[in-house]
GROMACS .gro file of C-alpha atoms in nm:
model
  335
    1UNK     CA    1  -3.273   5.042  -6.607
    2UNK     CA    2  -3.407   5.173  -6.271
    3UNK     CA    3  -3.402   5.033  -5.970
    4UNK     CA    4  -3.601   4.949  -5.687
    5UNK     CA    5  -3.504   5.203  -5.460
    6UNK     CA    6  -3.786   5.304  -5.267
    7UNK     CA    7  -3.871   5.675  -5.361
    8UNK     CA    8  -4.171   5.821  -5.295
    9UNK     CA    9  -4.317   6.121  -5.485
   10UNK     CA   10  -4.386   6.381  -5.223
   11UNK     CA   11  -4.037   6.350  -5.110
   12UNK     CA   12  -3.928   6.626  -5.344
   13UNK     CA   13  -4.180   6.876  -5.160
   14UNK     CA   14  -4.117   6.781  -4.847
   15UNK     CA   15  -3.707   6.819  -4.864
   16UNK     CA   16  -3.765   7.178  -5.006
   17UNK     CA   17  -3.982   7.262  -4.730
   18UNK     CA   18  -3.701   7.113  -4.508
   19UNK     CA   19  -3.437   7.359  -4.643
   20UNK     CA   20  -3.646   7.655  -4.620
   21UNK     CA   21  -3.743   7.601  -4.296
   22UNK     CA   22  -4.097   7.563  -4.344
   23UNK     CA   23  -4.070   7.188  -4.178
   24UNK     CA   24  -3.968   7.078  -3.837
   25UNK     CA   25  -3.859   6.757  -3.847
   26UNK     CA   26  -3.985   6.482  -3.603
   27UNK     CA   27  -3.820   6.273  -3.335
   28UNK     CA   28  -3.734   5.947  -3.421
   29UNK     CA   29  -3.846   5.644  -3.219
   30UNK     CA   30  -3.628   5.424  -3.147
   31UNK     CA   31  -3.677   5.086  -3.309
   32UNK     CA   32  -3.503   4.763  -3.397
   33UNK     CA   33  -3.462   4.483  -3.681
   34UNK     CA   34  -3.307   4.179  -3.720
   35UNK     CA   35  -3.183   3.993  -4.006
   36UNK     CA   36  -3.211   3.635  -3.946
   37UNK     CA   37  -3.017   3.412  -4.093
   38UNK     CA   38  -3.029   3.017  -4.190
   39UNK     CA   39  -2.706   2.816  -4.396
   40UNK     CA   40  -2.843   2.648  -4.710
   41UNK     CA   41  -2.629   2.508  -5.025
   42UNK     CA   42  -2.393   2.783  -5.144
   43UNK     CA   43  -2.417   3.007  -4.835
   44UNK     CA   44  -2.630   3.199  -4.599
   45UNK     CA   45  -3.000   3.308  -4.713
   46UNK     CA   46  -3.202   3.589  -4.541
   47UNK     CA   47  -3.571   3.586  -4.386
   48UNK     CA   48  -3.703   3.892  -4.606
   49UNK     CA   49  -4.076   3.961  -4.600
   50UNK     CA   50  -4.319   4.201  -4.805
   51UNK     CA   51  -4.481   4.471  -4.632
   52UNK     CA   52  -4.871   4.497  -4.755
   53UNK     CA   53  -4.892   4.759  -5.080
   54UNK     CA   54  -5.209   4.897  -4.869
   55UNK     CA   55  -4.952   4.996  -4.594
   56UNK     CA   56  -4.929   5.407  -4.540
   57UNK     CA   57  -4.540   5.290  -4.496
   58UNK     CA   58  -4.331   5.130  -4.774
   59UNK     CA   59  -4.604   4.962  -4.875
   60UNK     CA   60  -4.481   4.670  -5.135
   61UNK     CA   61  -4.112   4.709  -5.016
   62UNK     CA   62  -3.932   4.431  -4.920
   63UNK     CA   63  -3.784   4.420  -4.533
   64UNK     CA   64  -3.686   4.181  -4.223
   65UNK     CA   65  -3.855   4.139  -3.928
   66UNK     CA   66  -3.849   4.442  -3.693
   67UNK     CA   67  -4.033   4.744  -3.488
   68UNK     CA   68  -4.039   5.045  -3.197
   69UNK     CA   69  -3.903   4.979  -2.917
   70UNK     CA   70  -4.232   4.925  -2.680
   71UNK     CA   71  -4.143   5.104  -2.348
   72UNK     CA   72  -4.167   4.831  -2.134
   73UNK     CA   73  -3.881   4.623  -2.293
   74UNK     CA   74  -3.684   4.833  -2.066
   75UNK     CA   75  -3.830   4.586  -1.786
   76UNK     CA   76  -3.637   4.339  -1.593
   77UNK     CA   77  -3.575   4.008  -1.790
   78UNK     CA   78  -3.306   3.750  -1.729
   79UNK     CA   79  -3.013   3.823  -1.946
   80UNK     CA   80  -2.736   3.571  -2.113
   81UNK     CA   81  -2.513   3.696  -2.353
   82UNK     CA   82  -2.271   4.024  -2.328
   83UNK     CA   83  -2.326   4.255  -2.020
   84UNK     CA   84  -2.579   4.561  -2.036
   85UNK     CA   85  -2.296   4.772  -2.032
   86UNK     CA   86  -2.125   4.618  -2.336
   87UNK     CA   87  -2.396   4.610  -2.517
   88UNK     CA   88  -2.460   5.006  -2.447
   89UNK     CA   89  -2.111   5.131  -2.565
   90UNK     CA   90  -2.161   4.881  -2.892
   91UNK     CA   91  -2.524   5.025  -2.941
   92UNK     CA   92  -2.379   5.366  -2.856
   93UNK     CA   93  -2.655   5.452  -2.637
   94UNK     CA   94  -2.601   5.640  -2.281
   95UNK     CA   95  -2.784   5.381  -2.057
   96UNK     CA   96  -2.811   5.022  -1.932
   97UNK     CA   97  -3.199   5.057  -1.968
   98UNK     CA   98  -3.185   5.202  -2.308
   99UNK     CA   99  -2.929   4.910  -2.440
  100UNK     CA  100  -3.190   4.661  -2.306
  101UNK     CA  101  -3.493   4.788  -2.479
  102UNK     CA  102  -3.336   4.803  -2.779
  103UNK     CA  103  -3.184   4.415  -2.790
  104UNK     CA  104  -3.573   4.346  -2.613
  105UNK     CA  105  -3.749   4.501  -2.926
  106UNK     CA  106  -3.506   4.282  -3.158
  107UNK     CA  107  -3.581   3.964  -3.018
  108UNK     CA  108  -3.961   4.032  -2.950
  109UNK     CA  109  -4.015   4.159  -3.285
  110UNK     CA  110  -3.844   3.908  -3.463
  111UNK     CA  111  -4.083   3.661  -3.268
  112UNK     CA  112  -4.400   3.843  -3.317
  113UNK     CA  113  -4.287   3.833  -3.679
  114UNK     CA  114  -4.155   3.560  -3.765
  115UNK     CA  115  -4.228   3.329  -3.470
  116UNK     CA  116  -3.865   3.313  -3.401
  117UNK     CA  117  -3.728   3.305  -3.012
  118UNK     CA  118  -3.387   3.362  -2.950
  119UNK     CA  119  -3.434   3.274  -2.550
  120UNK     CA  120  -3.402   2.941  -2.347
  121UNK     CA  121  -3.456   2.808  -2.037
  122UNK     CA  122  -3.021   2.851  -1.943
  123UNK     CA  123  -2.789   3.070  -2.081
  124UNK     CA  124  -2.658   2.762  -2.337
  125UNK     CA  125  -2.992   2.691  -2.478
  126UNK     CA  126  -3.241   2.795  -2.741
  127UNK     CA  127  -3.636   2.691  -2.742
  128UNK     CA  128  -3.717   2.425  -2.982
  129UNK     CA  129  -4.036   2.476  -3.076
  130UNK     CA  130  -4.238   2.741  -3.022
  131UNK     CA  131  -4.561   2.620  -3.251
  132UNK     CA  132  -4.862   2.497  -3.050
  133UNK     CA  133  -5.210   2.762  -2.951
  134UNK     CA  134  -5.006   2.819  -2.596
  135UNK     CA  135  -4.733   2.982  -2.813
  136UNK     CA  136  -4.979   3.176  -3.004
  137UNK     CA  137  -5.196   3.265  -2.770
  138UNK     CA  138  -4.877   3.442  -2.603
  139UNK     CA  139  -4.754   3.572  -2.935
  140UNK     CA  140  -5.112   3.735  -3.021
  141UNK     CA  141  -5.133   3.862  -2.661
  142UNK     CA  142  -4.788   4.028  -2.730
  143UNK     CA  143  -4.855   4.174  -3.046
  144UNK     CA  144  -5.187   4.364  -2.934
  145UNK     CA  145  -4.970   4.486  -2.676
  146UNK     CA  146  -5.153   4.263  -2.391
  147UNK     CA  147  -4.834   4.125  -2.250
  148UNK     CA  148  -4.488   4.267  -2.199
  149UNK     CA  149  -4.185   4.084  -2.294
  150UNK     CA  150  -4.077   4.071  -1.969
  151UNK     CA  151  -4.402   3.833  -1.839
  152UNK     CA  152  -4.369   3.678  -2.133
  153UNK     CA  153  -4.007   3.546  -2.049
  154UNK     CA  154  -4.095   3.513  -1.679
  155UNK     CA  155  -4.443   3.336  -1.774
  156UNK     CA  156  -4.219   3.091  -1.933
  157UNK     CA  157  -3.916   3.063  -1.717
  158UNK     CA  158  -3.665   3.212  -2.052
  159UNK     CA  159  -3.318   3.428  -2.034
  160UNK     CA  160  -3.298   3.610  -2.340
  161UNK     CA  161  -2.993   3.515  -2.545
  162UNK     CA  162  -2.854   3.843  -2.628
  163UNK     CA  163  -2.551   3.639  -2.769
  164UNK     CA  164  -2.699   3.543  -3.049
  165UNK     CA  165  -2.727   3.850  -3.187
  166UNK     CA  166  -2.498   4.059  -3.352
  167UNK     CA  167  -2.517   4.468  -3.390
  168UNK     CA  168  -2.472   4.498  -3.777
  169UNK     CA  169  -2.589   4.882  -3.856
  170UNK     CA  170  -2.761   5.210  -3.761
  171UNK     CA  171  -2.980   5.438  -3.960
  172UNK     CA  172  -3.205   5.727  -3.868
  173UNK     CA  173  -3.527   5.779  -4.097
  174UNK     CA  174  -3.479   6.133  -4.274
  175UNK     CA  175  -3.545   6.441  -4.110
  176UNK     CA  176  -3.814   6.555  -4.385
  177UNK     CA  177  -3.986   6.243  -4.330
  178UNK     CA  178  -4.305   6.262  -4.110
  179UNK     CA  179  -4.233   5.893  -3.970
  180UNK     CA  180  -3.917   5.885  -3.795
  181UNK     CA  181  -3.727   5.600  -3.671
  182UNK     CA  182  -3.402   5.591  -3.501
  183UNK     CA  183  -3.325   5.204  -3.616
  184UNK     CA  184  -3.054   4.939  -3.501
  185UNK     CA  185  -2.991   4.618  -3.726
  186UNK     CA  186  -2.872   4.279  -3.590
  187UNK     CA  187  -2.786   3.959  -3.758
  188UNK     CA  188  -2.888   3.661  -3.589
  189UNK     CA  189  -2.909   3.245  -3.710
  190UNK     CA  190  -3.206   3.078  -3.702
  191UNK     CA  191  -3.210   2.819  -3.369
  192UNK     CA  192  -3.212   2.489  -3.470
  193UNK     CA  193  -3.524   2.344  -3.446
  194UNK     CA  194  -3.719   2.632  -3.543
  195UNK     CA  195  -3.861   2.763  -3.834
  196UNK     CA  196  -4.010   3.079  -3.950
  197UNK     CA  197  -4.381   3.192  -4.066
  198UNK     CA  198  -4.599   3.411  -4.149
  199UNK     CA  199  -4.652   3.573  -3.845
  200UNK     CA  200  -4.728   3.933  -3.909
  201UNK     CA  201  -5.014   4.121  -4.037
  202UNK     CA  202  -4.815   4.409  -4.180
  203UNK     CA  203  -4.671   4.182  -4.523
  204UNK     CA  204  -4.809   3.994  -4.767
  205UNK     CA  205  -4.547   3.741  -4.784
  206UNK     CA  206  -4.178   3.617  -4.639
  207UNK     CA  207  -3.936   3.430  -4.821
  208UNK     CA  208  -3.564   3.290  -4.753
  209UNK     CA  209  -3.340   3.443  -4.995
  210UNK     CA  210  -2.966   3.480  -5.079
  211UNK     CA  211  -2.893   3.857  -5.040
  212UNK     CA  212  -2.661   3.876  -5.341
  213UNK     CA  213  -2.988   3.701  -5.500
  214UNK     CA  214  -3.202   3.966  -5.309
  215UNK     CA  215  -2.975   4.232  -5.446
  216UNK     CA  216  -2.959   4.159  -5.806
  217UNK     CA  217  -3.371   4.183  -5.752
  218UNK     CA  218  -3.332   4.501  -5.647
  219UNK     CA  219  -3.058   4.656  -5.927
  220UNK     CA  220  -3.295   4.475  -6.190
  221UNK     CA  221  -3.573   4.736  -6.043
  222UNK     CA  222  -3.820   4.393  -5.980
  223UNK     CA  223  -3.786   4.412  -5.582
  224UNK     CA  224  -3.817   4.749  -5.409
  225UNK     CA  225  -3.620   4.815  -5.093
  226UNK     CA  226  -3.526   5.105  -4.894
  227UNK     CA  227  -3.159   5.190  -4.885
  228UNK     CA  228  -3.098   5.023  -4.568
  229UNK     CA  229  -3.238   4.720  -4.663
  230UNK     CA  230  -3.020   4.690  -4.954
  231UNK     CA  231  -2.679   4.845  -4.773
  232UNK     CA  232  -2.698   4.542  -4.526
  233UNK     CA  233  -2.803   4.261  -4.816
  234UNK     CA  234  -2.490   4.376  -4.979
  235UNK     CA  235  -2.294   4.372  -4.664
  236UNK     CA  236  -2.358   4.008  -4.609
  237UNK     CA  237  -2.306   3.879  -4.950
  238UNK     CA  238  -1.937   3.833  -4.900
  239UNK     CA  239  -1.990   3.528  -4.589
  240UNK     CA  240  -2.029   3.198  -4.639
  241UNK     CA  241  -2.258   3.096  -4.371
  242UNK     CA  242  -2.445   3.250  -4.051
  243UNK     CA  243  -2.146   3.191  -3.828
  244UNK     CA  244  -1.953   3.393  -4.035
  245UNK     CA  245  -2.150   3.678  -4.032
  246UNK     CA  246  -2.208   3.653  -3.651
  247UNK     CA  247  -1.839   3.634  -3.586
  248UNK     CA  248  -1.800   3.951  -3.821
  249UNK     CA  249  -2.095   4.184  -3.642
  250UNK     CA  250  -1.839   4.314  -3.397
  251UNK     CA  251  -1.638   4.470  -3.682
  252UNK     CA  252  -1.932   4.660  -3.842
  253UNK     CA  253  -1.970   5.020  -3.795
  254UNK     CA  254  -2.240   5.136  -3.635
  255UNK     CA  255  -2.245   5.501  -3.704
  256UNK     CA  256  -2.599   5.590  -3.772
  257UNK     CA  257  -2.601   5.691  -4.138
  258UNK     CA  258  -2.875   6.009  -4.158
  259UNK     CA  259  -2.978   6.110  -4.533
  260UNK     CA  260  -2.857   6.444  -4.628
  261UNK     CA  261  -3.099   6.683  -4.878
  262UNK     CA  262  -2.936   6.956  -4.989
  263UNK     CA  263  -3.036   7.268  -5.300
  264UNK     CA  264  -2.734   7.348  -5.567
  265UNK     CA  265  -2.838   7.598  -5.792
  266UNK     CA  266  -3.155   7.492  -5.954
  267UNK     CA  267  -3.075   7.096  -5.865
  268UNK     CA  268  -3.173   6.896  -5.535
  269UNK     CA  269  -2.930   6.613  -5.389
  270UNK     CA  270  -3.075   6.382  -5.188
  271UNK     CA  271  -2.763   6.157  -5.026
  272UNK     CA  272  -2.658   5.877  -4.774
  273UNK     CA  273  -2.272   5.964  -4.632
  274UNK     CA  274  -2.112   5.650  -4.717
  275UNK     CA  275  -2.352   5.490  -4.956
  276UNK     CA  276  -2.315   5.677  -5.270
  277UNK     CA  277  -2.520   5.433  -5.466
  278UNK     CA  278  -2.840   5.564  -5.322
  279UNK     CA  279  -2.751   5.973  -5.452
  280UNK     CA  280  -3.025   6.122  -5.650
  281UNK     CA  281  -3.038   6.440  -5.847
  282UNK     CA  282  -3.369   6.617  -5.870
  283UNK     CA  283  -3.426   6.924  -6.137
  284UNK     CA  284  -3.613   7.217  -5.932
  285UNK     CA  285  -3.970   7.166  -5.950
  286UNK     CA  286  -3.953   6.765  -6.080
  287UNK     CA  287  -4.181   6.526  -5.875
  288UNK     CA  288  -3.948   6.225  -5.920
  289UNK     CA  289  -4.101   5.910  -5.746
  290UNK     CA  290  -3.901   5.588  -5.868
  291UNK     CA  291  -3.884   5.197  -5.751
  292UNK     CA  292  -4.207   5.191  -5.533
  293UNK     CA  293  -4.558   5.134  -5.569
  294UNK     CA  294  -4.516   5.464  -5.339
  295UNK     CA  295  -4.804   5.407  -5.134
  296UNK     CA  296  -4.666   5.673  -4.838
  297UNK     CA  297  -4.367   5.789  -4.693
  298UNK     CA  298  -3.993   5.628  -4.551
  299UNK     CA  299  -3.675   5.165  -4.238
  300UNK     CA  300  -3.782   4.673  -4.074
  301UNK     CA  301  -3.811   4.409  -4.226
  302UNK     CA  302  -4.480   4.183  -4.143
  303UNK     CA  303  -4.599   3.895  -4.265
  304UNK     CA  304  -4.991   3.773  -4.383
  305UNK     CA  305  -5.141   3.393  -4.554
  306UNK     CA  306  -4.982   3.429  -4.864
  307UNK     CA  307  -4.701   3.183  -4.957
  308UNK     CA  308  -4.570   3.114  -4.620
  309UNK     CA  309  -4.208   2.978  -4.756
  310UNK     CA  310  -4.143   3.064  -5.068
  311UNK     CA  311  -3.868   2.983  -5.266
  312UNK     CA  312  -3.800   3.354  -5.427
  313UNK     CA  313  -3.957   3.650  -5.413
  314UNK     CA  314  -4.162   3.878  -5.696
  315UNK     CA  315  -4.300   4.243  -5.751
  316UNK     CA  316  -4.556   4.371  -5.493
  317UNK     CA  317  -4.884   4.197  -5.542
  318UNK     CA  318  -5.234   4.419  -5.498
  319UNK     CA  319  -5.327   4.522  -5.189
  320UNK     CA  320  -5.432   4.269  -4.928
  321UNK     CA  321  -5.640   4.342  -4.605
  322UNK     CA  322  -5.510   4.621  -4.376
  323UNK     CA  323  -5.302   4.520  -4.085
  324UNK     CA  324  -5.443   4.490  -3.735
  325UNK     CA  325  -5.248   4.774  -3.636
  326UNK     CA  326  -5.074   5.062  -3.842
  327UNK     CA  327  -4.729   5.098  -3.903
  328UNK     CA  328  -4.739   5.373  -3.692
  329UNK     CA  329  -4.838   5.192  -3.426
  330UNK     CA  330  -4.567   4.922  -3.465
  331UNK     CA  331  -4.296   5.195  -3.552
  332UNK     CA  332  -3.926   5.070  -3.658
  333UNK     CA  333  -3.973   5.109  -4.059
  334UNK     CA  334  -3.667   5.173  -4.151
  335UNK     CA  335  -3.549   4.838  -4.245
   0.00000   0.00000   0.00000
């Protein structure tokens, strides 16, 4: 039975021109996604959510919250949590600046998203509640790219909590894709008192999930995924609540994992270094697209009106309105 590994069709054409040198392959963008967390009977579930199937991205794949790093989360924001400088040699990134846009892009995107803050007004304490029209009128403002994340905090009088959030894995988008995104993934519990929502006009639904629940979806071929996606879901199966898997980021390895296409003979092998479960074996000349309404082309985890907490999710429904902005826009699609 196949899977729901996202595949898209024109991949095949696009890794030959790769190995011929007839493609150049793009820079990635740095981006970041966040897999938030929330203890239920029987362990940890995840907040997943289902990117629109009218999306030139992974449309109808499921993903967490997460997008590119906007250039101005490299602004000055009040900081609890690890030191800049810790958090650059975990992120392995050459810069203070750089290691703060990339933790900034987690926790803005997981609140334009989801609606979930990880910030407080002192370094030991979260935001309660962040429903009401002033809180939307700010989240709106910083989703259209109106605000920075920096006012926003300042506006507000919030330190972002950086320790609540725990570096889980790297991957890079691959090279013979036209999107590129150079993505980190965090873990991070949800803060009591608040909850998540629909927040984002990229997905046509979010649900809370188990990820060995999530998982089995995905070997049963009913829930697509990119490999990322499912790499992490398995990675967390093994805790038994969010606290676990915090405590446990620090041991993850964060080398980015880069997909490798390569021609034997009259074969093409398309692999992840480490994650042999995502291998596939293309005949010359076979336009294999499997386990995706595949809408477009390559990894984070948006969310529209329909079912706003479900309790399990199901295959890709049809195509809802197109988002406010592209995924191209928003960036970080590798999740």
């Amino acid at each position: 039975m196949p899977n729901g590994q996202w595949y898209p069709s024109e991949w095949p054409d696009r890794i030959r021109a790769l190995a011929v040198g007839e493609l150049t392959p793009a820079t990635p963008r740095r981006a970041a996604t966040v897999l938030l967390l929330r203890d239920g009977t029987g362990g940890p579930s995840v907040h997943m959510l289902r990117r629109r199937t009218s999306m030139a991205f992974a449309g109808g794949a499921y993903a967490y919250p997460g997008g590119g790093v906007d250039p101005r989360d490299e602004h000055p924001v009040r900081w609890a949590g690890p030191s800049l400088e810790s958090w650059a040699a975990r992120l392995g990134v050459g810069s203070t600046q750089e290691a703060q846009a990339i933790v900034c892009a987690a926790v803005r995107e997981t609140y334009e998203e989801a609606g979930v803050l990880l910030a407080g007004e002192t370094a030991d304490t979260v935001v309660g509640d962040t429903t009401g029209d002033a809180w939307e009128k700010d989240r709106e403002a910083l989703v259209a790219r109106e605000l920075s994340f920096s006012d926003f905090l300042d506006r507000r009088g919030l330190a972002l909590r950086s320790d609540l959030l725990g570096a889980w894995a790297r991957w890079i988008t691959p090279e013979f894709e036209p999107r590129r995104y150079d993505t980190w993934f965090f873990v991070a519990a949800l803060p009591a008192g608040q909850r998540t929502r629909n927040a984002s006009s990229e997905a046509d639904r979010t649900v809370w999930i188990r990820p060995a629940e999530a998982a089995a979806g995905y070997d049963r071929g009913e829930l697509t995924m990119m490999p990322p996606t499912v790499s992490t879901l398995r990675g967390l199966t093994e805790f038994g609540s969010a606290a676990e898997a915090l405590a446990a980021a620090a041991a993850q390895d964060m080398t980015p994992v880069l997909a490798r296409a390569r021609l034997e003979g009259d074969e093409l092998i398309l692999s992840w270094p480490g994650h042999d479960e995502f291998t596939k074996h293309i005949p010359s000349g076979a336009d294999e697209g499997t386990g995706a309404p595949a809408a477009a082309a390559a990894e984070s985890p948006a969310a529209a009106p329909a079912p706003a907490e479900d309790p399990a999710p199901a295959p890709a429904e049809a195509p809802a309105s197109d988002a406010r902005r592209s995924a191209s826009d928003r960036g970080g699609d590798e999740r």
